[in-house]
Coordinates of C-alpha atoms in Angstrom, one line a residue:
Chain A
M133 CA -44.7 3.4 -17.6
N134 CA -42.9 0.4 -17.3
T135 CA -41.0 1.0 -20.2
L136 CA -40.7 4.1 -18.9
T137 CA -38.8 2.2 -15.0
R138 CA -37.1 -0.3 -17.3
A139 CA -35.2 2.4 -19.2
K140 CA -34.9 4.0 -16.3
R141 CA -33.7 0.5 -14.6
W142 CA -31.1 0.5 -17.6
I143 CA -30.1 3.5 -17.1
G144 CA -29.0 2.5 -13.5
K145 CA -27.8 -0.5 -14.0
H146 CA -25.7 0.8 -17.0
L147 CA -24.7 4.0 -15.0
I148 CA -23.0 2.9 -12.3
L149 CA -20.5 0.1 -14.4
G150 CA -20.1 3.3 -17.0
L151 CA -19.4 5.4 -13.7
G152 CA -17.1 2.3 -12.7
I153 CA -15.3 2.4 -15.9
L154 CA -14.8 6.1 -16.1
V155 CA -12.6 5.6 -12.5
L156 CA -10.2 2.8 -13.6
I157 CA -10.0 5.2 -16.4
Y158 CA -9.0 7.8 -13.8
T159 CA -6.5 4.9 -12.8
F160 CA -4.9 4.5 -16.0
V161 CA -4.0 8.1 -17.0
P162 CA -0.6 8.3 -14.9
I163 CA 0.7 5.3 -16.4
A164 CA -0.5 6.4 -19.9
I165 CA 1.4 9.0 -19.4
V166 CA 4.8 6.9 -17.2
V167 CA 4.2 5.2 -21.4
L168 CA 4.4 8.8 -23.5
M169 CA 7.4 10.2 -21.4
S170 CA 9.4 7.4 -22.2
F171 CA 9.2 8.1 -25.6
N172 CA 10.3 11.8 -25.6
D173 CA 12.8 13.3 -26.3
S174 CA 13.7 16.3 -23.5
S175 CA 17.4 16.3 -25.1
K176 CA 16.8 20.3 -25.4
S177 CA 15.4 21.7 -22.2
R178 CA 15.7 18.6 -19.4
N179 CA 14.6 20.7 -16.9
V180 CA 11.5 20.9 -18.1
Y181 CA 8.9 18.0 -17.1
K182 CA 6.6 17.8 -20.3
F183 CA 6.4 16.0 -23.9
Q184 CA 8.4 17.7 -26.4
Q185 CA 9.1 15.2 -29.7
F186 CA 8.5 11.7 -30.0
T187 CA 12.0 9.4 -29.4
F188 CA 13.2 6.2 -29.6
D189 CA 16.1 6.7 -28.4
N190 CA 15.3 6.1 -24.6
W191 CA 14.6 2.4 -24.9
L192 CA 17.3 1.5 -27.7
H193 CA 20.7 4.1 -26.1
P194 CA 20.7 2.4 -22.4
G195 CA 23.9 3.2 -22.5
R196 CA 23.5 6.6 -22.5
W197 CA 21.4 6.6 -19.7
A198 CA 21.1 8.7 -16.7
D199 CA 24.5 8.2 -14.5
G200 CA 23.8 6.3 -11.9
M201 CA 20.4 4.9 -12.7
L202 CA 20.8 1.4 -14.3
D203 CA 22.8 1.4 -10.2
S204 CA 19.9 1.7 -8.1
V205 CA 17.4 -0.1 -10.2
M206 CA 20.4 -2.9 -9.9
L207 CA 20.5 -2.5 -5.9
S208 CA 16.4 -1.9 -6.1
I209 CA 15.8 -5.6 -7.6
Y210 CA 18.7 -7.7 -5.7
I211 CA 16.8 -5.9 -2.2
A212 CA 13.4 -7.4 -3.3
L213 CA 14.9 -10.0 -4.3
C214 CA 16.6 -10.8 -1.1
A215 CA 13.6 -9.3 0.9
T216 CA 11.1 -11.0 -1.0
V217 CA 12.8 -14.2 -0.3
I218 CA 13.0 -14.0 3.2
A219 CA 9.8 -12.3 3.9
T220 CA 7.9 -15.1 2.2
I221 CA 9.7 -18.4 4.2
L222 CA 8.7 -16.1 7.7
G223 CA 5.7 -14.8 6.7
T224 CA 4.2 -18.4 5.1
L225 CA 5.5 -20.2 8.7
A226 CA 3.8 -17.6 10.2
A227 CA 0.2 -17.7 8.2
F228 CA 0.7 -21.6 8.8
A229 CA 1.0 -21.5 12.6
M230 CA -1.3 -18.9 12.7
V231 CA -4.7 -21.0 10.7
R232 CA -3.8 -24.7 11.6
H233 CA -2.2 -24.0 15.2
R234 CA -4.0 -23.0 18.4
F235 CA -1.5 -21.6 21.1
V236 CA -1.3 -18.3 24.1
G237 CA -0.2 -15.6 22.5
R238 CA -2.2 -16.3 19.4
K239 CA -4.5 -12.9 19.9
A240 CA -1.6 -11.0 20.5
A241 CA 0.4 -12.4 17.4
N242 CA -2.4 -11.4 15.1
I243 CA -2.0 -7.7 16.8
I244 CA 2.1 -7.4 16.2
I245 CA 1.2 -8.3 12.3
F246 CA -2.0 -6.3 12.0
L247 CA 0.0 -3.4 13.4
P248 CA 3.1 -2.5 10.5
M249 CA 0.1 -2.2 8.2
A250 CA -1.9 -0.3 9.4
S251 CA 1.3 2.4 10.5
P252 CA 2.0 5.6 8.8
E253 CA 5.8 4.7 7.2
I254 CA 7.4 7.7 8.2
V255 CA 6.6 6.9 11.8
M256 CA 8.0 2.6 11.1
G257 CA 10.7 4.6 9.1
S258 CA 12.1 6.9 11.9
S259 CA 11.6 4.6 14.5
L260 CA 14.0 2.1 13.0
L261 CA 16.2 5.0 12.3
A262 CA 16.6 5.5 16.2
L263 CA 16.5 1.9 17.1
F264 CA 19.9 1.7 14.0
V265 CA 21.2 4.5 16.2
A266 CA 21.5 3.7 19.2
A267 CA 22.2 0.5 18.2
G268 CA 25.4 1.9 17.4
F269 CA 24.9 1.3 13.3
G270 CA 23.8 5.1 12.9
G271 CA 26.9 5.2 10.6
Q272 CA 26.5 1.8 8.8
L273 CA 23.5 2.6 7.3
G274 CA 22.7 1.0 4.2
F275 CA 22.0 -2.5 2.5
W276 CA 21.6 -3.7 5.2
T277 CA 19.7 -1.7 6.7
I278 CA 16.9 -1.2 4.0
L279 CA 16.5 -5.4 4.1
I280 CA 15.6 -5.0 7.5
A281 CA 12.7 -2.5 7.1
H282 CA 11.6 -4.0 3.8
V283 CA 11.5 -7.6 5.5
M284 CA 9.2 -6.6 8.2
F285 CA 7.2 -4.2 6.1
C286 CA 6.4 -7.4 3.9
L287 CA 5.6 -9.9 6.1
S288 CA 2.3 -8.7 6.8
F289 CA 1.4 -8.9 3.6
V290 CA 2.7 -11.8 3.4
V291 CA 1.1 -13.1 6.5
V292 CA -2.2 -12.1 5.3
T293 CA -2.2 -13.2 1.9
V294 CA -1.1 -16.8 2.9
K295 CA -3.7 -16.9 5.3
A296 CA -6.5 -16.3 3.4
R297 CA -5.1 -18.7 0.9
L298 CA -5.0 -21.2 3.6
S299 CA -8.3 -20.9 5.6
G300 CA -10.4 -20.9 2.6
L301 CA -8.8 -24.3 1.4
D302 CA -11.5 -27.2 1.7
D303 CA -9.8 -29.5 4.8
N304 CA -11.8 -32.8 3.4
L305 CA -9.0 -33.1 0.8
E306 CA -6.3 -33.4 3.2
Q307 CA -8.7 -36.0 5.3
A308 CA -9.6 -37.8 1.9
A309 CA -5.5 -38.1 1.7
M310 CA -4.8 -39.1 5.2
D311 CA -7.7 -41.8 4.7
L312 CA -5.9 -43.2 1.7
Y313 CA -3.1 -43.8 4.6
A314 CA -0.7 -40.9 2.9
T315 CA 1.4 -39.8 5.8
E316 CA 1.0 -36.7 7.0
A317 CA 4.5 -35.5 5.4
Q318 CA 2.8 -36.7 2.0
T319 CA -0.1 -35.2 2.6
F320 CA 1.7 -32.1 3.5
W321 CA 3.4 -31.6 0.1
R322 CA 1.6 -33.4 -2.3
V323 CA -2.0 -32.1 -1.2
T324 CA -1.9 -29.3 1.5
F325 CA 1.7 -27.3 0.1
P326 CA 0.3 -27.3 -3.8
L327 CA -3.1 -26.0 -3.1
V328 CA -1.1 -22.7 -0.7
L329 CA 1.3 -22.5 -3.8
P330 CA -1.1 -19.4 -5.7
G331 CA -0.9 -17.7 -2.6
I332 CA 2.3 -17.8 -1.8
V333 CA 3.4 -16.7 -5.0
G334 CA 1.2 -14.1 -4.9
A335 CA 2.6 -12.6 -1.9
A336 CA 6.0 -13.7 -3.1
L337 CA 5.0 -11.0 -5.6
L338 CA 3.4 -8.6 -3.5
S339 CA 6.3 -8.7 -1.5
F340 CA 8.6 -7.9 -4.3
S341 CA 6.4 -4.9 -5.6
L342 CA 6.3 -3.2 -2.1
S343 CA 10.4 -3.8 -1.8
F344 CA 11.0 -2.6 -4.8
D345 CA 8.5 0.3 -4.8
D346 CA 9.3 1.6 -1.2
F347 CA 10.4 5.4 -0.3
I348 CA 9.3 6.5 2.6
I349 CA 10.9 3.9 4.8
T350 CA 13.8 3.6 2.4
N351 CA 14.6 7.3 2.9
L352 CA 15.5 7.1 6.5
N353 CA 17.4 4.3 6.2
S354 CA 19.6 4.2 3.3
G355 CA 22.8 5.4 4.6
Q356 CA 24.5 6.4 1.0
E357 CA 23.0 3.7 -0.9
V358 CA 20.5 5.0 -3.8
T359 CA 16.9 2.7 -4.4
F360 CA 15.8 3.6 -7.7
P361 CA 12.3 5.4 -6.1
M362 CA 15.3 7.6 -4.3
F363 CA 17.0 8.0 -7.6
V364 CA 13.4 9.5 -8.8
Y365 CA 12.7 12.0 -6.4
G366 CA 16.4 12.8 -5.5
A367 CA 16.1 13.5 -10.3
N368 CA 13.2 15.5 -9.8
Q369 CA 15.2 18.2 -8.3
R370 CA 17.5 18.3 -11.0
G371 CA 15.2 17.9 -13.9
V372 CA 13.9 14.0 -14.1
P373 CA 15.8 12.2 -17.0
M374 CA 13.8 10.3 -19.3
E375 CA 14.9 6.9 -18.8
V376 CA 12.5 6.9 -15.3
N377 CA 10.0 6.2 -17.5
V378 CA 11.4 3.7 -19.6
I379 CA 11.8 1.5 -16.4
G380 CA 8.5 2.1 -15.3
T381 CA 7.2 1.3 -18.3
A382 CA 8.8 -2.0 -18.5
M383 CA 8.2 -2.7 -15.2
F384 CA 4.1 -2.3 -16.1
V385 CA 4.8 -4.7 -18.7
I386 CA 6.1 -7.5 -17.1
A387 CA 3.9 -7.7 -13.9
I388 CA 1.0 -7.5 -16.4
T389 CA 2.7 -10.1 -18.4
I390 CA 3.2 -12.3 -14.9
V391 CA -0.5 -11.7 -13.6
L392 CA -1.6 -13.7 -16.9
V393 CA 0.7 -15.6 -17.5
G394 CA -0.5 -16.6 -13.7
E395 CA -4.8 -16.7 -14.9
L396 CA -4.5 -18.2 -17.8
A397 CA -2.8 -21.0 -16.5
R398 CA -5.2 -21.2 -13.4
R399 CA -7.8 -21.5 -15.8
R400 CA -6.2 -24.3 -18.2
Q401 CA -5.8 -26.2 -14.0
E402 CA -9.4 -25.7 -14.0
K403 CA -10.6 -27.0 -17.0
A404 CA -8.4 -29.2 -16.4
L405 CA -9.5 -30.8 -13.1
A406 CA -13.2 -30.2 -14.7
A407 CA -12.5 -32.3 -17.4
Chain B
M229 CA -6.3 -44.0 30.4
A230 CA -4.3 -44.5 27.5
T231 CA -6.2 -43.3 25.5
L232 CA -6.8 -40.3 26.7
D233 CA -2.9 -39.6 26.7
D234 CA -2.9 -40.6 23.1
V235 CA -5.3 -37.8 22.2
A236 CA -3.3 -35.5 24.4
A237 CA 0.5 -36.1 23.5
P238 CA 0.3 -34.8 19.5
K239 CA -2.3 -32.3 20.6
A240 CA 0.6 -30.8 23.1
K241 CA 3.1 -31.4 20.0
R242 CA 1.5 -30.0 17.6
K243 CA 1.1 -26.6 20.3
L244 CA 4.9 -26.3 19.9
T245 CA 4.8 -26.7 16.8
G246 CA 2.3 -23.2 16.6
Y247 CA 5.2 -21.7 18.7
W248 CA 8.1 -23.2 16.3
L249 CA 7.0 -21.6 13.0
I250 CA 5.4 -18.1 14.3
L251 CA 8.8 -17.9 16.5
P252 CA 11.1 -16.4 13.0
G253 CA 8.5 -14.1 12.1
A254 CA 7.5 -12.5 15.7
L255 CA 11.0 -12.2 16.7
W256 CA 11.5 -10.5 13.3
L257 CA 8.6 -8.5 13.8
A258 CA 9.2 -7.6 17.3
V259 CA 12.6 -6.4 17.3
F260 CA 12.4 -4.2 14.1
F261 CA 8.5 -3.6 14.7
V262 CA 7.4 -3.3 18.2
I263 CA 11.0 -2.4 19.7
P264 CA 11.5 0.5 17.7
F265 CA 9.0 1.8 19.1
Y266 CA 10.3 2.3 22.1
S267 CA 13.8 3.5 20.7
L268 CA 11.5 6.5 19.2
I269 CA 10.3 7.6 22.5
S270 CA 13.6 7.8 24.2
T271 CA 14.9 9.8 21.5
S272 CA 12.0 12.2 21.6
L273 CA 13.1 12.4 24.8
F274 CA 16.8 13.4 24.4
D275 CA 18.7 16.7 24.6
P276 CA 18.1 18.6 22.1
K277 CA 21.2 19.9 22.1
G278 CA 23.1 17.3 21.0
S279 CA 23.9 16.0 17.5
V280 CA 24.2 13.3 15.4
L281 CA 27.8 13.6 15.4
T282 CA 28.3 14.0 19.4
G283 CA 25.2 11.9 20.9
Y284 CA 22.4 12.8 22.4
D285 CA 22.1 12.9 26.0
M286 CA 18.9 11.1 27.8
T287 CA 17.8 13.9 29.7
W288 CA 13.5 13.4 29.9
H289 CA 13.3 16.3 27.8
F290 CA 9.3 16.4 27.6
S291 CA 9.2 20.1 26.4
N292 CA 10.9 18.5 23.0
Y293 CA 7.2 17.5 22.4
V294 CA 5.9 21.3 23.5
D295 CA 8.6 23.3 21.4
A296 CA 8.0 20.2 18.0
I297 CA 3.6 20.9 18.6
D298 CA 4.3 24.8 18.8
Q299 CA 6.5 24.7 16.0
Y300 CA 5.0 22.8 13.4
K301 CA 1.4 22.4 14.5
G302 CA 1.1 24.1 10.9
Q303 CA 2.4 21.4 9.4
I304 CA -0.1 18.9 11.7
W305 CA -2.9 20.2 11.1
R306 CA -2.2 21.1 7.2
S307 CA -1.5 16.8 7.3
L308 CA -4.9 15.9 8.5
W309 CA -6.8 18.1 6.4
Y310 CA -5.6 17.3 3.6
A311 CA -5.9 13.6 4.1
G312 CA -9.4 13.6 5.3
V313 CA -10.2 15.6 2.1
A314 CA -8.6 13.0 0.5
T315 CA -9.9 9.5 2.2
A316 CA -13.5 11.8 1.5
L317 CA -13.2 11.7 -2.1
C318 CA -11.5 8.2 -2.0
L319 CA -14.9 7.3 -0.1
V320 CA -16.9 8.9 -2.8
I321 CA -14.7 7.0 -5.6
G322 CA -13.9 4.4 -4.0
Y323 CA -17.8 3.6 -3.5
V324 CA -18.8 3.6 -7.2
L325 CA -15.9 1.4 -8.2
A326 CA -16.3 -1.3 -5.7
Y327 CA -20.4 -1.6 -6.3
A328 CA -19.6 -1.8 -9.9
I329 CA -17.1 -4.3 -9.2
A330 CA -19.1 -6.3 -6.4
F331 CA -23.0 -6.2 -8.5
K332 CA -23.1 -4.4 -12.0
A333 CA -19.3 -6.2 -13.5
G334 CA -20.1 -9.8 -14.0
R335 CA -18.0 -11.9 -15.8
W336 CA -15.5 -8.9 -15.7
K337 CA -15.3 -9.2 -12.1
N338 CA -11.8 -10.4 -11.3
L339 CA -10.3 -8.1 -14.7
M340 CA -11.7 -5.0 -13.0
L341 CA -9.9 -6.3 -9.7
V342 CA -7.1 -6.8 -11.8
L343 CA -7.1 -3.4 -12.9
V344 CA -7.4 -2.3 -9.6
I345 CA -3.9 -3.1 -8.5
A346 CA -2.7 -2.6 -11.9
P347 CA -1.3 0.8 -10.6
F348 CA 0.9 -0.9 -7.9
F349 CA 3.0 -2.0 -10.5
T350 CA 4.6 0.6 -11.7
S351 CA 6.8 2.8 -9.5
F352 CA 4.6 5.5 -7.0
L353 CA 7.0 8.7 -7.6
L354 CA 6.9 7.9 -11.9
R355 CA 3.1 7.8 -11.0
T356 CA 2.9 10.9 -8.9
L357 CA 5.2 12.7 -11.1
S358 CA 2.6 12.2 -13.6
W359 CA 0.2 14.4 -12.0
K360 CA 3.0 16.8 -12.1
L361 CA 2.7 16.8 -16.1
I362 CA -1.6 16.5 -15.7
L363 CA -1.6 19.4 -13.5
A364 CA 1.4 21.9 -14.9
D365 CA 0.4 25.5 -15.7
D366 CA 0.4 24.5 -19.3
G367 CA -1.6 21.4 -19.4
F368 CA -5.0 20.6 -20.8
V369 CA -6.9 20.6 -17.5
V370 CA -5.4 23.9 -16.7
D371 CA -6.4 25.0 -20.0
A372 CA -9.8 23.8 -19.6
L373 CA -10.5 24.7 -16.2
Q374 CA -9.4 28.8 -17.9
T375 CA -11.7 28.5 -20.8
V376 CA -14.5 27.5 -18.5
H377 CA -13.2 30.4 -15.9
L378 CA -12.9 28.0 -13.3
L379 CA -10.0 29.2 -12.8
G380 CA -8.2 32.9 -13.3
D381 CA -5.9 33.1 -16.6
D382 CA -3.0 33.0 -14.1
G383 CA -4.7 30.6 -11.9
R384 CA -2.9 27.3 -10.9
L385 CA -3.1 24.0 -9.7
L386 CA 0.2 23.1 -9.8
A387 CA 1.8 24.2 -6.4
T388 CA -1.3 24.5 -4.5
P389 CA -2.9 22.0 -1.8
F390 CA -5.6 21.2 -4.9
A391 CA -2.2 19.2 -6.3
V392 CA -1.5 17.5 -3.1
I393 CA -4.5 16.6 -2.5
A394 CA -5.5 15.0 -6.0
G395 CA -2.2 13.1 -6.0
L396 CA -3.1 11.9 -2.3
T397 CA -6.1 11.1 -3.8
Y398 CA -4.8 9.3 -6.7
N399 CA -1.9 7.1 -4.8
F400 CA -4.5 5.9 -1.9
L401 CA -7.6 4.9 -3.9
P402 CA -7.1 1.0 -4.4
F403 CA -6.8 1.1 -0.5
M404 CA -10.1 2.2 -0.3
V405 CA -11.6 0.1 -3.5
L406 CA -10.3 -3.3 -1.9
P407 CA -11.5 -3.2 1.8
L408 CA -15.4 -1.8 0.3
Y409 CA -15.4 -4.7 -2.7
A410 CA -14.0 -7.2 0.0
S411 CA -17.7 -6.1 2.2
L412 CA -19.6 -5.4 -0.3
E413 CA -19.0 -9.0 -2.3
K414 CA -20.2 -10.7 1.1
I415 CA -23.8 -9.0 0.5
D416 CA -26.8 -11.2 0.5
I417 CA -28.3 -9.8 -2.7
R418 CA -31.4 -11.3 -1.7
L419 CA -32.0 -8.3 1.1
I420 CA -31.9 -5.8 -1.2
E421 CA -33.5 -8.0 -3.7
A422 CA -36.0 -8.1 -0.8
S423 CA -36.1 -4.2 -0.1
S424 CA -37.4 -3.5 -3.5
D425 CA -40.2 -6.7 -3.7
L426 CA -40.4 -4.7 -0.3
Y427 CA -41.1 -1.1 -2.6
A428 CA -38.6 0.7 -1.6
S429 CA -36.7 3.2 -3.9
P430 CA -33.1 1.9 -5.5
L431 CA -31.8 4.5 -3.2
R432 CA -33.5 4.4 0.3
G433 CA -32.6 0.6 -0.5
F434 CA -29.1 1.7 -0.8
L435 CA -28.8 3.7 2.3
K436 CA -30.7 1.0 4.5
V437 CA -30.0 -2.2 3.5
T438 CA -26.5 -1.7 0.7
L439 CA -24.6 0.9 2.9
P440 CA -25.0 0.1 6.5
L441 CA -24.4 -3.5 5.6
S442 CA -20.7 -2.4 4.0
M443 CA -19.7 -0.7 6.9
P444 CA -16.9 -2.4 7.3
G445 CA -15.5 -1.8 4.4
V446 CA -16.2 1.5 4.7
V447 CA -14.2 1.9 7.6
A448 CA -11.2 -0.2 7.0
G449 CA -11.0 1.4 3.8
T450 CA -11.1 5.1 5.7
L451 CA -8.7 3.9 8.2
L452 CA -6.1 2.0 4.9
T453 CA -6.3 5.3 3.2
F454 CA -6.1 8.0 6.2
I455 CA -3.2 6.5 7.9
P456 CA -0.7 6.4 4.8
A457 CA -2.2 10.1 3.8
A458 CA -1.6 11.5 6.7
G459 CA 2.1 10.0 6.9
D460 CA 3.2 10.9 3.2
Y461 CA 5.2 13.6 1.7
V462 CA 6.1 12.3 -1.4
N463 CA 3.1 14.5 -2.8
A464 CA 3.5 17.8 -1.4
Q465 CA 7.2 17.8 -2.1
L466 CA 6.4 16.5 -5.6
L467 CA 3.2 18.7 -6.1
G468 CA 3.5 21.2 -3.9
S469 CA 5.9 23.9 -2.8
P470 CA 6.7 25.5 1.0
N471 CA 3.1 26.4 1.5
T472 CA 1.6 22.9 1.2
R473 CA 4.0 21.3 4.1
M474 CA 3.2 18.2 5.5
V475 CA 4.0 16.8 9.2
G476 CA 6.2 13.8 6.8
N477 CA 8.0 16.6 4.7
T478 CA 9.1 18.4 8.9
I479 CA 10.2 15.0 10.0
Q480 CA 11.9 13.5 7.1
S481 CA 14.4 16.7 7.0
L482 CA 14.4 17.4 11.0
F483 CA 16.0 13.6 10.4
T484 CA 18.1 13.5 7.6
T485 CA 19.5 17.2 6.8
Q486 CA 19.4 19.3 9.5
G487 CA 19.7 16.3 12.1
D488 CA 17.6 17.7 15.1
Y489 CA 16.6 13.6 16.2
A490 CA 15.5 14.7 18.8
A491 CA 13.3 16.8 17.6
A492 CA 12.1 15.0 14.6
G493 CA 11.3 11.6 17.2
A494 CA 9.2 14.4 19.1
L495 CA 7.0 15.1 16.4
S496 CA 6.9 11.0 15.2
V497 CA 5.5 10.2 18.3
T498 CA 3.1 13.0 18.1
L499 CA 1.5 12.3 14.7
M500 CA 1.8 8.5 15.3
I501 CA -0.4 9.3 18.8
I502 CA -3.0 11.0 17.0
I503 CA -3.4 8.8 14.7
V504 CA -3.7 6.2 17.0
G505 CA -6.2 8.4 18.7
A506 CA -8.2 9.2 15.7
V507 CA -8.6 5.7 14.4
L508 CA -10.2 4.2 18.4
M509 CA -12.5 7.5 18.5
Y510 CA -13.6 6.8 14.7
V511 CA -13.9 2.8 15.1
R512 CA -16.1 3.4 18.2
T513 CA -18.1 5.9 16.2
A514 CA -17.9 3.6 13.3
G515 CA -19.0 0.7 16.2
T516 CA -16.4 -1.7 14.4
E517 CA -14.9 -3.3 15.9
D518 CA -14.0 -6.5 14.1
L519 CA -11.2 -5.2 11.7
V520 CA -8.4 -7.5 11.7

């Protein structure tokens, strides 16, 4: 009986882990397909989204890339960079206010910051469009309106990410710096800021990927501009060029590399601190 | 007396600093998130006879709502129905994964967490397009289902509600896993051990201890999955057919191709009201108020 329960437990333990890993594998199947399709030769029949023949051409000849795709990628990168810088700065300031300061209206601020994360994109996007049209900018939708929208929805995620890091901080370290006669500014730049920095970097990466990948809000507020997700969406109607998967794969590899490098740096730092 | 002032002065200064720090971000959200709702509501009451070119007159046209709901009730129901099924599927699949990460992953915990969000590293639209390939008529999934006769010989998955729900489930799964993990991870493992010491079966222990303690995560995850899923139209557009159009498809095309702002606004406000209502009801029944 003892061995039976033990066997049961072993199965129980590994069954759940196994199922969890299966779920993870499931989430990676579509990504594997993106990678696979980036090596697909679709020159014979362009309107079938199906693997036909292996080729390196999609990667090797960017010059043959579909019309407008590279422009859409550049636009998306540019918008994502601008939105990330603005949202990260504003969001970090707000996170400091929320964690370090008590002021009237703090609860209201908390709700306003939370709401964009819990609102459907289609509603936020159409509200913004209604505002732009009402304000007389209906004819000037484009870069600026996309940027405004992206900063809006990235902000909340920055605040939440930086807030989490900031509230997990050990204030003894700052106390110690002050006890050792560091001024307030020195304490901030030498102790607080470096400790919060990983949170800020994480928030910036999150903003960049949210902005780069946004479709629903962007589609409503972009006027004539075409971002990369909009390019893919439009291409779906005429037959998807395989080159979009090259961009998708490259994005994935770059992002994974950044995460791995960050993790390695963190481990090295931890080791250095422990030694 | 002087000491009291000394204490009070920096505090007052600090109070102001808080305002200065939050001001730019709060202002951005006020102008580009809160005020737009006002614009949307006023748009929804415009005279529907106007157009984007000639401009709209504000006539407090409340019948826009009646017309929009009457004309598009099918899409509204479909959105709630698809999003509900997708959320339920996400809850089951996501709970298994979150549970495995929180309690069974050991030293692989961090790696598994990164893998949960890794799909976000590549484009949402491209991943959705991949599902088009997976569920294609001559794809391996359809073949397999036909072999075991779960699907007729001319049966298909693509362009059916199944495909749209599969896409929604896949795309919003991480929004379920992360809050579930966060609340499972906080559970004191000794409570679960105590239940088994007191001769509760693993299933009973799970139902009586783990599950109730993870309710905040269940509520948060359900909301974070249901809300974007109900408003989504990318999955319905790429994987569905005209018969699977969701309310998002309609709002989008009313705004961008048909230029019927009044109807689009009314439909958008209706969606928001339904979602807020559902959320309030759900949170009240689930009994979790500290979501933020």
